[in-house]
JSON list of N, CA and C in Angstrom, two decimals:
[
{"chain": "A", "resi": 1, "resn": "SER", "atom": "N", "xyz": [27.22, 4.87, 25.74]},
{"chain": "A", "resi": 1, "resn": "SER", "atom": "CA", "xyz": [27.28, 5.73, 24.55]},
{"chain": "A", "resi": 1, "resn": "SER", "atom": "C", "xyz": [26.06, 6.65, 24.51]},
{"chain": "A", "resi": 2, "resn": "THR", "atom": "N", "xyz": [26.12, 7.61, 23.61]},
{"chain": "A", "resi": 2, "resn": "THR", "atom": "CA", "xyz": [25.03, 8.57, 23.48]},
{"chain": "A", "resi": 2, "resn": "THR", "atom": "C", "xyz": [23.75, 7.89, 23.00]},
{"chain": "A", "resi": 3, "resn": "TRP", "atom": "N", "xyz": [23.90, 6.94, 22.06]},
{"chain": "A", "resi": 3, "resn": "TRP", "atom": "CA", "xyz": [22.73, 6.27, 21.50]},
{"chain": "A", "resi": 3, "resn": "TRP", "atom": "C", "xyz": [22.01, 5.42, 22.54]},
{"chain": "A", "resi": 4, "resn": "LYS", "atom": "N", "xyz": [22.80, 4.81, 23.45]},
{"chain": "A", "resi": 4, "resn": "LYS", "atom": "CA", "xyz": [22.20, 4.00, 24.51]},
{"chain": "A", "resi": 4, "resn": "LYS", "atom": "C", "xyz": [21.37, 4.88, 25.44]},
{"chain": "A", "resi": 5, "resn": "LEU", "atom": "N", "xyz": [21.94, 6.04, 25.79]},
{"chain": "A", "resi": 5, "resn": "LEU", "atom": "CA", "xyz": [21.24, 6.99, 26.65]},
{"chain": "A", "resi": 5, "resn": "LEU", "atom": "C", "xyz": [19.98, 7.50, 25.96]},
{"chain": "A", "resi": 6, "resn": "LEU", "atom": "N", "xyz": [20.12, 7.87, 24.71]},
{"chain": "A", "resi": 6, "resn": "LEU", "atom": "CA", "xyz": [18.99, 8.36, 23.93]},
{"chain": "A", "resi": 6, "resn": "LEU", "atom": "C", "xyz": [17.90, 7.30, 23.84]},
{"chain": "A", "resi": 7, "resn": "GLY", "atom": "N", "xyz": [18.31, 6.05, 23.59]},
{"chain": "A", "resi": 7, "resn": "GLY", "atom": "CA", "xyz": [17.36, 4.95, 23.49]},
{"chain": "A", "resi": 7, "resn": "GLY", "atom": "C", "xyz": [16.60, 4.73, 24.78]},
{"chain": "A", "resi": 8, "resn": "SER", "atom": "N", "xyz": [17.31, 4.80, 25.91]},
{"chain": "A", "resi": 8, "resn": "SER", "atom": "CA", "xyz": [16.65, 4.59, 27.19]},
{"chain": "A", "resi": 8, "resn": "SER", "atom": "C", "xyz": [15.67, 5.73, 27.51]},
{"chain": "A", "resi": 9, "resn": "VAL", "atom": "N", "xyz": [16.05, 6.96, 27.12]},
{"chain": "A", "resi": 9, "resn": "VAL", "atom": "CA", "xyz": [15.16, 8.10, 27.34]},
{"chain": "A", "resi": 9, "resn": "VAL", "atom": "C", "xyz": [13.91, 7.96, 26.48]},
{"chain": "A", "resi": 10, "resn": "VAL", "atom": "N", "xyz": [14.10, 7.61, 25.20]},
{"chain": "A", "resi": 10, "resn": "VAL", "atom": "CA", "xyz": [12.97, 7.44, 24.29]},
{"chain": "A", "resi": 10, "resn": "VAL", "atom": "C", "xyz": [12.07, 6.31, 24.77]},
{"chain": "A", "resi": 11, "resn": "TYR", "atom": "N", "xyz": [12.69, 5.22, 25.24]},
{"chain": "A", "resi": 11, "resn": "TYR", "atom": "CA", "xyz": [11.92, 4.08, 25.74]},
{"chain": "A", "resi": 11, "resn": "TYR", "atom": "C", "xyz": [11.12, 4.47, 26.98]},
{"chain": "A", "resi": 12, "resn": "ALA", "atom": "N", "xyz": [11.73, 5.28, 27.86]},
{"chain": "A", "resi": 12, "resn": "ALA", "atom": "CA", "xyz": [11.06, 5.70, 29.09]},
{"chain": "A", "resi": 12, "resn": "ALA", "atom": "C", "xyz": [9.87, 6.61, 28.79]},
{"chain": "A", "resi": 13, "resn": "HIS", "atom": "N", "xyz": [10.00, 7.41, 27.73]},
{"chain": "A", "resi": 13, "resn": "HIS", "atom": "CA", "xyz": [8.96, 8.37, 27.40]},
{"chain": "A", "resi": 13, "resn": "HIS", "atom": "C", "xyz": [8.16, 7.97, 26.16]},
{"chain": "A", "resi": 14, "resn": "SER", "atom": "N", "xyz": [8.25, 6.71, 25.77]},
{"chain": "A", "resi": 14, "resn": "SER", "atom": "CA", "xyz": [7.61, 6.28, 24.53]},
{"chain": "A", "resi": 14, "resn": "SER", "atom": "C", "xyz": [6.09, 6.46, 24.57]},
{"chain": "A", "resi": 15, "resn": "LYS", "atom": "N", "xyz": [5.48, 6.20, 25.72]},
{"chain": "A", "resi": 15, "resn": "LYS", "atom": "CA", "xyz": [4.03, 6.38, 25.84]},
{"chain": "A", "resi": 15, "resn": "LYS", "atom": "C", "xyz": [3.65, 7.84, 25.64]},
{"chain": "A", "resi": 16, "resn": "GLU", "atom": "N", "xyz": [4.40, 8.74, 26.27]},
{"chain": "A", "resi": 16, "resn": "GLU", "atom": "CA", "xyz": [4.13, 10.16, 26.13]},
{"chain": "A", "resi": 16, "resn": "GLU", "atom": "C", "xyz": [4.34, 10.63, 24.70]},
{"chain": "A", "resi": 17, "resn": "LEU", "atom": "N", "xyz": [5.44, 10.12, 24.07]},
{"chain": "A", "resi": 17, "resn": "LEU", "atom": "CA", "xyz": [5.72, 10.49, 22.69]},
{"chain": "A", "resi": 17, "resn": "LEU", "atom": "C", "xyz": [4.61, 10.03, 21.76]},
{"chain": "A", "resi": 18, "resn": "ILE", "atom": "N", "xyz": [4.18, 8.77, 21.93]},
{"chain": "A", "resi": 18, "resn": "ILE", "atom": "CA", "xyz": [3.12, 8.22, 21.10]},
{"chain": "A", "resi": 18, "resn": "ILE", "atom": "C", "xyz": [1.84, 9.03, 21.28]},
{"chain": "A", "resi": 19, "resn": "THR", "atom": "N", "xyz": [1.52, 9.37, 22.54]},
{"chain": "A", "resi": 19, "resn": "THR", "atom": "CA", "xyz": [0.33, 10.17, 22.82]},
{"chain": "A", "resi": 19, "resn": "THR", "atom": "C", "xyz": [0.42, 11.54, 22.15]},
{"chain": "A", "resi": 20, "resn": "ALA", "atom": "N", "xyz": [1.60, 12.16, 22.25]},
{"chain": "A", "resi": 20, "resn": "ALA", "atom": "CA", "xyz": [1.80, 13.48, 21.65]},
{"chain": "A", "resi": 20, "resn": "ALA", "atom": "C", "xyz": [1.65, 13.42, 20.13]},
{"chain": "A", "resi": 21, "resn": "TRP", "atom": "N", "xyz": [2.26, 12.39, 19.50]},
{"chain": "A", "resi": 21, "resn": "TRP", "atom": "CA", "xyz": [2.14, 12.21, 18.05]},
{"chain": "A", "resi": 21, "resn": "TRP", "atom": "C", "xyz": [0.69, 11.99, 17.65]},
{"chain": "A", "resi": 22, "resn": "TYR", "atom": "N", "xyz": [-0.03, 11.18, 18.45]},
{"chain": "A", "resi": 22, "resn": "TYR", "atom": "CA", "xyz": [-1.42, 10.86, 18.16]},
{"chain": "A", "resi": 22, "resn": "TYR", "atom": "C", "xyz": [-2.29, 12.10, 18.22]},
{"chain": "A", "resi": 23, "resn": "ILE", "atom": "N", "xyz": [-2.11, 12.91, 19.28]},
{"chain": "A", "resi": 23, "resn": "ILE", "atom": "CA", "xyz": [-2.87, 14.14, 19.44]},
{"chain": "A", "resi": 23, "resn": "ILE", "atom": "C", "xyz": [-2.55, 15.11, 18.31]},
{"chain": "A", "resi": 24, "resn": "GLY", "atom": "N", "xyz": [-1.26, 15.24, 17.99]},
{"chain": "A", "resi": 24, "resn": "GLY", "atom": "CA", "xyz": [-0.85, 16.13, 16.91]},
{"chain": "A", "resi": 24, "resn": "GLY", "atom": "C", "xyz": [-1.45, 15.71, 15.57]},
{"chain": "A", "resi": 25, "resn": "PHE", "atom": "N", "xyz": [-1.49, 14.40, 15.34]},
{"chain": "A", "resi": 25, "resn": "PHE", "atom": "CA", "xyz": [-2.06, 13.85, 14.11]},
{"chain": "A", "resi": 25, "resn": "PHE", "atom": "C", "xyz": [-3.55, 14.16, 14.02]},
{"chain": "A", "resi": 26, "resn": "LEU", "atom": "N", "xyz": [-4.27, 13.97, 15.14]},
{"chain": "A", "resi": 26, "resn": "LEU", "atom": "CA", "xyz": [-5.70, 14.26, 15.17]},
{"chain": "A", "resi": 26, "resn": "LEU", "atom": "C", "xyz": [-5.97, 15.74, 14.93]},
{"chain": "A", "resi": 27, "resn": "VAL", "atom": "N", "xyz": [-5.16, 16.61, 15.56]},
{"chain": "A", "resi": 27, "resn": "VAL", "atom": "CA", "xyz": [-5.32, 18.05, 15.38]},
{"chain": "A", "resi": 27, "resn": "VAL", "atom": "C", "xyz": [-5.08, 18.44, 13.92]},
{"chain": "A", "resi": 28, "resn": "LEU", "atom": "N", "xyz": [-4.07, 17.83, 13.31]},
{"chain": "A", "resi": 28, "resn": "LEU", "atom": "CA", "xyz": [-3.75, 18.10, 11.92]},
{"chain": "A", "resi": 28, "resn": "LEU", "atom": "C", "xyz": [-4.92, 17.72, 11.01]},
{"chain": "A", "resi": 29, "resn": "ILE", "atom": "N", "xyz": [-5.47, 16.52, 11.21]},
{"chain": "A", "resi": 29, "resn": "ILE", "atom": "CA", "xyz": [-6.61, 16.06, 10.42]},
{"chain": "A", "resi": 29, "resn": "ILE", "atom": "C", "xyz": [-7.81, 16.97, 10.63]},
{"chain": "A", "resi": 30, "resn": "PHE", "atom": "N", "xyz": [-8.08, 17.32, 11.90]},
{"chain": "A", "resi": 30, "resn": "PHE", "atom": "CA", "xyz": [-9.23, 18.15, 12.23]},
{"chain": "A", "resi": 30, "resn": "PHE", "atom": "C", "xyz": [-9.12, 19.53, 11.60]},
{"chain": "A", "resi": 31, "resn": "SER", "atom": "N", "xyz": [-7.92, 20.14, 11.67]},
{"chain": "A", "resi": 31, "resn": "SER", "atom": "CA", "xyz": [-7.73, 21.48, 11.12]},
{"chain": "A", "resi": 31, "resn": "SER", "atom": "C", "xyz": [-7.85, 21.47, 9.59]},
{"chain": "A", "resi": 32, "resn": "SER", "atom": "N", "xyz": [-7.29, 20.43, 8.95]},
{"chain": "A", "resi": 32, "resn": "SER", "atom": "CA", "xyz": [-7.40, 20.35, 7.50]},
{"chain": "A", "resi": 32, "resn": "SER", "atom": "C", "xyz": [-8.84, 20.09, 7.08]},
{"chain": "A", "resi": 33, "resn": "PHE", "atom": "N", "xyz": [-9.60, 19.36, 7.90]},
{"chain": "A", "resi": 33, "resn": "PHE", "atom": "CA", "xyz": [-11.02, 19.13, 7.64]},
{"chain": "A", "resi": 33, "resn": "PHE", "atom": "C", "xyz": [-11.80, 20.44, 7.75]},
{"chain": "A", "resi": 34, "resn": "LEU", "atom": "N", "xyz": [-11.47, 21.26, 8.75]},
{"chain": "A", "resi": 34, "resn": "LEU", "atom": "CA", "xyz": [-12.11, 22.56, 8.91]},
{"chain": "A", "resi": 34, "resn": "LEU", "atom": "C", "xyz": [-11.80, 23.47, 7.72]},
{"chain": "A", "resi": 35, "resn": "VAL", "atom": "N", "xyz": [-10.54, 23.47, 7.29]},
{"chain": "A", "resi": 35, "resn": "VAL", "atom": "CA", "xyz": [-10.15, 24.28, 6.12]},
{"chain": "A", "resi": 35, "resn": "VAL", "atom": "C", "xyz": [-10.93, 23.82, 4.90]},
{"chain": "A", "resi": 36, "resn": "TYR", "atom": "N", "xyz": [-11.09, 22.51, 4.75]},
{"chain": "A", "resi": 36, "resn": "TYR", "atom": "CA", "xyz": [-11.84, 21.94, 3.63]},
{"chain": "A", "resi": 36, "resn": "TYR", "atom": "C", "xyz": [-13.30, 22.40, 3.67]},
{"chain": "A", "resi": 37, "resn": "LEU", "atom": "N", "xyz": [-13.89, 22.41, 4.87]},
{"chain": "A", "resi": 37, "resn": "LEU", "atom": "CA", "xyz": [-15.28, 22.85, 5.00]},
{"chain": "A", "resi": 37, "resn": "LEU", "atom": "C", "xyz": [-15.42, 24.33, 4.69]},
{"chain": "A", "resi": 38, "resn": "VAL", "atom": "N", "xyz": [-14.46, 25.14, 5.16]},
{"chain": "A", "resi": 38, "resn": "VAL", "atom": "CA", "xyz": [-14.53, 26.59, 4.95]},
{"chain": "A", "resi": 38, "resn": "VAL", "atom": "C", "xyz": [-14.37, 26.93, 3.48]},
{"chain": "A", "resi": 39, "resn": "GLU", "atom": "N", "xyz": [-13.44, 26.24, 2.81]},
{"chain": "A", "resi": 39, "resn": "GLU", "atom": "CA", "xyz": [-13.15, 26.57, 1.41]},
{"chain": "A", "resi": 39, "resn": "GLU", "atom": "C", "xyz": [-14.17, 26.00, 0.44]},
{"chain": "A", "resi": 40, "resn": "LYS", "atom": "N", "xyz": [-15.02, 25.10, 0.90]},
{"chain": "A", "resi": 40, "resn": "LYS", "atom": "CA", "xyz": [-15.97, 24.45, -0.01]},
{"chain": "A", "resi": 40, "resn": "LYS", "atom": "C", "xyz": [-17.06, 25.43, -0.45]}
]
């Protein structure tokens, strides 16, 4: 089924996905921190 295929793809790339989410999260925090510093 489609869900099985999707699950196997997500499982195969889970490390990359987690890394991407982590980096994106850090960038988001960093940029909002910079905006906070600039607007202060």
